[in-house]
XYZ file of C-alpha atoms in Angstrom:
442
model
C 4.589 -25.673 -14.921
C 6.185 -27.695 -12.124
C 9.104 -26.262 -10.130
C 11.062 -29.399 -11.134
C 10.840 -28.386 -14.789
C 13.048 -25.287 -14.639
C 16.256 -27.036 -13.637
C 17.093 -25.353 -10.330
C 20.166 -26.635 -8.483
C 19.425 -29.491 -6.084
C 19.898 -27.504 -2.849
C 17.800 -24.581 -4.106
C 15.045 -26.914 -5.280
C 15.106 -28.599 -1.881
C 14.437 -25.249 -0.134
C 11.715 -24.282 -2.604
C 9.871 -27.560 -2.087
C 10.221 -27.173 1.684
C 8.165 -23.970 1.271
C 5.390 -26.032 -0.278
C 5.846 -24.730 -3.820
C 4.750 -27.185 -6.506
C 3.936 -25.093 -9.552
C 5.216 -21.789 -10.910
C 3.060 -18.697 -11.316
C 2.834 -17.068 -14.792
C 5.402 -14.358 -13.979
C 7.802 -16.998 -12.632
C 7.347 -19.181 -15.719
C 8.231 -16.295 -18.010
C 10.860 -14.432 -15.984
C 13.054 -17.222 -14.585
C 14.237 -18.670 -17.938
C 14.868 -15.169 -19.355
C 16.870 -14.004 -16.310
C 19.039 -17.103 -16.498
C 20.124 -16.101 -20.023
C 21.861 -13.035 -18.558
C 19.871 -10.256 -20.272
C 18.418 -7.179 -18.540
C 14.716 -7.479 -17.742
C 11.811 -5.046 -17.352
C 8.952 -7.041 -15.843
C 5.449 -6.133 -14.759
C 2.831 -8.282 -13.070
C -0.023 -7.848 -10.635
C 1.058 -7.565 -7.038
C 0.793 -10.854 -5.179
C 1.648 -13.033 -8.183
C 5.082 -14.178 -7.033
C 7.400 -11.463 -8.368
C 9.865 -11.902 -5.483
C 10.491 -15.559 -6.264
C 10.598 -14.711 -9.982
C 13.813 -12.722 -9.545
C 15.208 -14.307 -6.354
C 15.297 -17.934 -7.509
C 17.243 -17.445 -10.760
C 19.715 -15.037 -9.094
C 20.397 -17.478 -6.254
C 20.728 -20.312 -8.743
C 23.235 -18.389 -10.881
C 25.277 -17.301 -7.845
C 25.367 -20.813 -6.427
C 26.686 -22.172 -9.724
C 29.173 -19.364 -10.483
C 30.901 -18.502 -7.204
C 33.868 -20.791 -6.476
C 36.682 -21.098 -3.918
C 39.318 -23.688 -3.121
C 37.921 -24.368 0.367
C 34.274 -25.287 0.097
C 33.382 -24.481 -3.484
C 32.295 -20.897 -2.797
C 33.829 -17.447 -2.686
C 34.743 -16.170 0.790
C 35.251 -12.483 -0.054
C 33.060 -9.813 1.539
C 31.904 -8.044 -1.641
C 28.194 -7.784 -2.365
C 27.255 -9.907 -5.388
C 23.535 -9.194 -5.644
C 21.809 -5.955 -4.575
C 18.023 -5.773 -4.242
C 16.524 -2.289 -3.791
C 13.022 -1.877 -2.345
C 10.973 1.247 -1.500
C 9.997 0.457 2.102
C 11.451 -1.215 5.168
C 8.515 -3.649 5.315
C 9.174 -4.848 1.784
C 12.922 -5.027 2.444
C 12.322 -7.231 5.487
C 9.928 -9.446 3.548
C 12.274 -9.906 0.586
C 15.203 -10.586 2.927
C 13.156 -13.292 4.675
C 12.370 -14.886 1.310
C 16.021 -14.812 0.261
C 17.062 -16.404 3.553
C 14.429 -19.122 3.189
C 15.302 -19.984 -0.410
C 19.065 -20.002 0.270
C 18.806 -22.158 3.397
C 20.880 -24.977 1.861
C 23.247 -22.710 -0.088
C 26.502 -21.291 1.341
C 25.417 -17.745 0.495
C 25.069 -14.977 3.062
C 22.197 -12.522 2.934
C 21.016 -9.537 4.945
C 18.957 -6.355 4.891
C 19.573 -2.700 5.708
C 16.802 -0.115 6.032
C 15.844 2.974 7.976
C 14.197 2.814 11.379
C 16.793 0.327 12.624
C 20.116 0.953 14.382
C 23.150 1.461 12.165
C 25.836 -0.421 14.208
C 24.370 -3.954 13.792
C 23.935 -3.297 10.070
C 27.511 -2.013 9.814
C 28.825 -5.122 11.568
C 26.888 -7.375 9.180
C 28.277 -5.527 6.159
C 31.849 -5.671 7.466
C 31.531 -9.433 8.033
C 30.446 -9.848 4.423
C 27.161 -10.456 2.653
C 26.518 -11.979 -0.772
C 22.914 -10.862 -1.296
C 21.956 -7.490 0.173
C 18.398 -6.141 0.374
C 18.222 -2.397 1.010
C 16.125 0.730 0.878
C 17.847 3.474 -1.160
C 18.117 6.030 1.651
C 19.786 3.727 4.176
C 22.053 2.239 1.500
C 23.309 5.743 0.625
C 24.054 6.343 4.332
C 26.215 3.205 4.518
C 27.956 4.031 1.248
C 28.843 7.508 2.524
C 30.343 5.907 5.651
C 32.358 3.490 3.461
C 30.705 0.469 5.058
C 30.401 -1.471 1.801
C 31.603 -1.613 -1.778
C 29.232 -2.055 -4.734
C 31.869 -2.177 -7.463
C 31.648 -5.969 -7.858
C 27.865 -6.363 -7.851
C 26.777 -8.867 -10.502
C 23.008 -8.439 -10.131
C 21.075 -5.226 -9.474
C 17.352 -5.766 -8.821
C 14.881 -2.886 -8.503
C 11.758 -4.224 -6.807
C 8.546 -2.138 -6.908
C 10.371 0.349 -9.099
C 7.290 2.499 -9.644
C 6.829 2.995 -5.917
C 10.484 3.958 -5.431
C 10.081 6.611 -8.114
C 6.838 7.883 -6.560
C 8.760 8.288 -3.306
C 11.437 10.407 -4.991
C 14.305 7.894 -5.209
C 15.116 8.498 -8.889
C 18.427 10.299 -8.224
C 19.433 7.801 -5.524
C 18.839 4.880 -7.897
C 20.918 6.558 -10.609
C 23.695 7.249 -8.105
C 23.685 3.668 -6.798
C 23.636 2.198 -10.303
C 26.640 4.340 -11.276
C 28.680 2.867 -8.394
C 28.461 -0.619 -9.881
C 31.541 -0.754 -12.099
C 31.566 -4.442 -12.969
C 29.559 -5.836 -15.853
C 26.224 -6.703 -14.308
C 22.652 -7.719 -15.016
C 19.849 -5.319 -14.047
C 16.288 -6.464 -13.346
C 13.393 -4.053 -12.872
C 10.197 -5.463 -11.379
C 7.076 -3.404 -10.891
C 3.349 -3.770 -10.367
C 2.738 -1.129 -13.060
C 4.512 0.259 -16.113
C 4.286 3.991 -15.484
C 5.987 6.601 -17.646
C 8.473 7.185 -14.819
C 9.410 3.500 -14.835
C 9.968 3.553 -18.601
C 12.161 6.651 -18.286
C 14.313 5.005 -15.603
C 14.480 1.789 -17.627
C 16.078 3.685 -20.517
C 18.751 4.948 -18.099
C 19.728 1.751 -16.289
C 18.748 -1.123 -18.602
C 20.576 -2.251 -21.739
C 18.368 -3.725 -24.484
C 16.060 -5.308 -21.904
C 13.600 -8.114 -22.418
C 10.120 -6.861 -21.485
C 7.761 -9.184 -19.634
C 4.186 -8.180 -18.876
C 1.997 -10.947 -17.526
C -1.122 -8.954 -16.634
C -2.726 -5.999 -18.410
C -1.062 -2.746 -17.379
C -2.474 -1.350 -14.111
C -5.026 -4.155 -13.810
C -6.324 -5.558 -10.545
C -6.733 -9.218 -9.690
C -9.972 -10.809 -10.846
C -9.979 -12.771 -7.590
C -10.581 -9.594 -5.560
C -14.196 -8.517 -5.145
C -14.174 -4.694 -5.211
C -16.999 -2.566 -3.787
C -17.612 1.136 -3.165
C -19.766 2.334 -0.253
C -21.175 5.854 -0.640
C -21.168 7.575 2.759
C -20.557 10.997 4.275
C -17.029 11.674 5.521
C -18.198 12.122 9.121
C -19.883 8.704 9.232
C -17.156 6.564 7.661
C -15.845 5.268 10.989
C -19.363 4.437 12.138
C -20.099 2.503 8.929
C -16.766 0.669 9.104
C -17.477 -0.467 12.668
C -20.913 -1.687 11.599
C -19.566 -3.600 8.587
C -16.901 -5.289 10.711
C -19.281 -6.081 13.572
C -22.359 -7.210 11.637
C -20.349 -9.349 9.200
C -17.989 -10.604 11.916
C -14.870 -9.770 9.897
C -11.791 -11.030 11.683
C -8.792 -9.753 9.724
C -9.163 -6.323 8.131
C -6.347 -4.155 6.764
C -7.567 -0.534 6.675
C -5.748 2.220 4.793
C -6.064 5.754 6.147
C -4.852 8.882 4.362
C -2.616 10.308 7.097
C -0.929 9.269 10.328
C -3.276 11.533 12.288
C -6.411 10.073 10.708
C -5.064 6.556 11.312
C -4.606 7.335 15.015
C -8.128 8.766 15.308
C -9.702 5.821 13.467
C -7.925 3.249 15.633
C -9.233 4.993 18.767
C -12.798 5.107 17.404
C -12.711 1.417 16.524
C -11.507 0.565 20.026
C -14.369 2.617 21.518
C -16.709 0.456 19.443
C -15.166 -2.671 20.956
C -13.030 -3.576 17.924
C -9.374 -4.256 18.699
C -7.096 -2.349 16.336
C -3.351 -1.828 15.905
C -1.426 0.893 14.038
C 1.255 0.790 11.366
C 2.602 4.098 10.075
C 5.731 6.235 9.820
C 5.629 7.607 13.369
C 5.799 4.109 14.828
C 9.184 2.534 15.526
C 10.142 -0.546 13.567
C 9.650 -2.626 16.712
C 6.145 -1.238 17.228
C 5.251 -1.869 13.605
C 6.544 -5.439 13.770
C 4.533 -6.037 16.949
C 1.368 -4.592 15.363
C 1.786 -6.845 12.336
C 2.412 -9.866 14.568
C -0.731 -9.160 16.620
C -2.743 -8.719 13.435
C -1.404 -11.915 11.900
C -2.030 -14.073 14.974
C -5.540 -12.665 15.504
C -4.873 -10.725 18.712
C -6.301 -7.652 16.968
C -8.976 -7.687 14.267
C -7.969 -4.522 12.424
C -4.629 -3.109 11.293
C -4.921 0.588 10.471
C -2.094 1.642 8.180
C -0.924 4.427 5.916
C 0.595 3.789 2.487
C 3.897 2.928 4.158
C 2.349 -0.547 4.484
C 0.786 -0.699 1.029
C 3.751 -2.653 -0.270
C 5.750 -5.151 1.663
C 3.024 -6.552 3.885
C 2.741 -10.228 3.045
C -0.103 -11.647 5.118
C -1.170 -15.128 4.145
C -4.862 -15.386 3.186
C -5.684 -11.781 4.123
C -9.464 -11.633 3.503
C -10.294 -7.905 3.688
C -8.755 -4.604 2.624
C -10.594 -1.329 3.266
C -9.766 2.067 1.786
C -10.966 4.394 4.541
C -9.505 7.181 2.415
C -8.798 6.734 -1.279
C -5.125 7.156 -2.232
C -3.866 10.371 -3.806
C -2.302 8.384 -6.655
C -4.637 6.028 -8.500
C -1.794 3.510 -8.963
C -1.615 3.094 -5.188
C -5.150 1.696 -5.224
C -3.813 -1.273 -7.205
C -1.058 -1.841 -4.651
C -3.349 -1.467 -1.641
C -5.948 -3.972 -2.729
C -3.146 -6.255 -3.900
C -2.590 -7.161 -0.241
C -5.610 -9.484 -0.589
C -6.379 -12.043 -3.297
C -2.727 -13.057 -3.508
C -1.359 -16.090 -5.351
C -4.701 -16.906 -6.956
C -6.741 -16.753 -3.751
C -9.928 -14.719 -3.351
C -10.293 -11.512 -1.340
C -12.521 -8.515 -0.711
C -11.590 -4.846 -1.181
C -13.949 -2.111 0.030
C -13.657 1.642 -0.442
C -15.567 4.116 1.717
C -16.192 7.071 -0.572
C -17.619 10.480 0.311
C -18.482 13.315 -2.117
C -15.052 14.889 -1.646
C -13.448 11.636 -2.871
C -15.196 11.679 -6.257
C -12.194 12.898 -8.257
C -9.932 10.238 -6.728
C -12.512 7.564 -7.528
C -12.821 8.828 -11.111
C -9.039 8.541 -11.500
C -9.058 4.975 -10.174
C -11.926 3.963 -12.456
C -10.097 5.403 -15.451
C -6.860 3.650 -14.505
C -8.297 0.159 -14.036
C -10.931 0.474 -16.732
C -14.117 -0.172 -14.772
C -16.971 1.700 -13.143
C -18.112 0.963 -9.599
C -21.673 0.868 -8.364
C -22.081 3.128 -5.333
C -23.608 1.074 -2.535
C -25.650 2.894 0.119
C -26.225 1.102 3.421
C -29.702 1.840 4.850
C -29.394 4.508 7.512
C -26.296 6.037 5.912
C -27.998 7.901 3.054
C -26.583 11.252 1.991
C -28.738 14.345 1.468
C -27.583 14.458 -2.131
C -27.981 12.333 -5.243
C -25.503 9.785 -6.485
C -23.322 10.918 -9.395
C -25.114 10.231 -12.665
C -28.333 9.119 -10.975
C -30.495 11.843 -12.578
C -30.536 13.399 -16.018
C -30.954 17.149 -16.513
C -34.788 17.121 -16.511
C -35.140 14.792 -13.556
C -32.535 16.726 -11.629
C -34.365 20.068 -11.924
C -36.921 19.431 -9.112
C -34.084 18.024 -7.007
C -31.995 21.165 -7.509
C -35.044 23.276 -6.644
C -35.683 21.313 -3.453
C -32.000 21.579 -2.525
C -32.122 25.327 -3.134
C -35.263 25.646 -1.023
C -33.738 23.573 1.776
C -30.610 25.711 1.693
C -32.705 28.893 1.809
C -34.690 27.647 4.792
C -31.493 26.624 6.574
C -29.932 30.050 5.969
C -33.092 31.819 7.171
C -33.135 29.708 10.323
C -29.472 30.490 11.028
C -30.127 34.203 10.434
C -33.063 34.152 12.862
C -30.951 32.325 15.421
C -28.105 34.810 15.017
C -30.517 37.739 15.284
C -32.071 36.299 18.429
C -28.636 36.239 20.050
C -28.024 40.019 19.725
C -28.116 42.132 22.971
C -31.239 44.009 21.816
C -33.040 40.744 21.021
C -32.104 39.308 24.414
C -33.477 42.435 26.168
C -36.731 42.159 24.207
C -37.015 38.471 25.070
C -36.410 39.228 28.779
C -39.007 42.009 28.743
C -41.544 39.750 27.031
C -40.901 37.021 29.584
C -41.598 39.446 32.454
C -44.829 40.596 30.750
C -45.981 37.013 30.371
C -45.410 36.403 34.095
C -47.400 39.527 35.004
C -50.324 38.477 32.788
C -50.270 35.067 34.363
C -50.531 36.519 37.878
C -53.488 38.742 36.901
C -55.334 35.749 35.598
């Protein structure tokens, strides 16, 4: 469906076309007409399919048509009219940029508030007035407690990536924020997945919502080629460097499990001659923005990130995503690999999996409904069989050989330990002296 077909106001359509948009994605085709009817919406679609535009465009269109004043046709009060909640600062910044771009030719003010940035500039912006506010729940609560804004007149409440906000423990904050909106308003919940937590929250904050589900629940994009490399934990960094170097990958987003492991991996990649930048919670917002800028413009080949970057990073044509560590929650796998293969484009997602990751991989396979072949790169073989490679009979000799190898290893360690005792050292010294004496006699 063409963007001309949905009847956007002239100035909004002008901005949308300036972005190069010609046709609507499936979620946009379904959500935009429904939102414009004024009903509450619970919508789910694969990440990277245009959810932001799906809720931003109809809200901007409705505000532009509704808000009036005697001066220039628009309201000049400072009350927030549309509130968009997001789980992370990166996503808040991205959504705010989209809102600003789409509303370029509309007399509507927009802004964002999130943690990691100074409060005074945000306070000044709020005091001057903003029509569309993008916020993370924690920072919004801080401003509300300081009486820096009033939510009583909000007409649209949008919960973006609702499942992630709930995973991060924002359930009570969302309830508290929703309760502060006294005026009759429309609530929109958008999410990459329909988890039980999302459904529970929906019952609390939505009134007879229209449900929209474009893709199968918890599915991943068919445009993303997904592979699993079977490798020992201690050789993951080595294999990653080889894959990047041999294949000449130029833009690789790598997800590490912790901030510490991300720091170590970035250092190891640099030692291998691969330029890498970091994006995680210990980095200031300025440092994270700089890392993303360097990654986007090609100054660095690899961006090593924790799950703080799993949602909100919008990198055009990102070709590669690597799970250096699998996520604790299987749903986060969907969000991570959703950074590539966006808007119908192709991408590659690779997971480096060691034996200790098996349970996480099983959970992911169950969630997305597919089994992965374990790929072993020559030279990176493990001294153990692949899961399911042998049946009970075939596995018996293997178990026996493993047992024998373990026995031999234990015996060798015992001999080594015994040889290091004081008595053994004295015997060895005495034997050495005897050998010298025999040599002289000869």
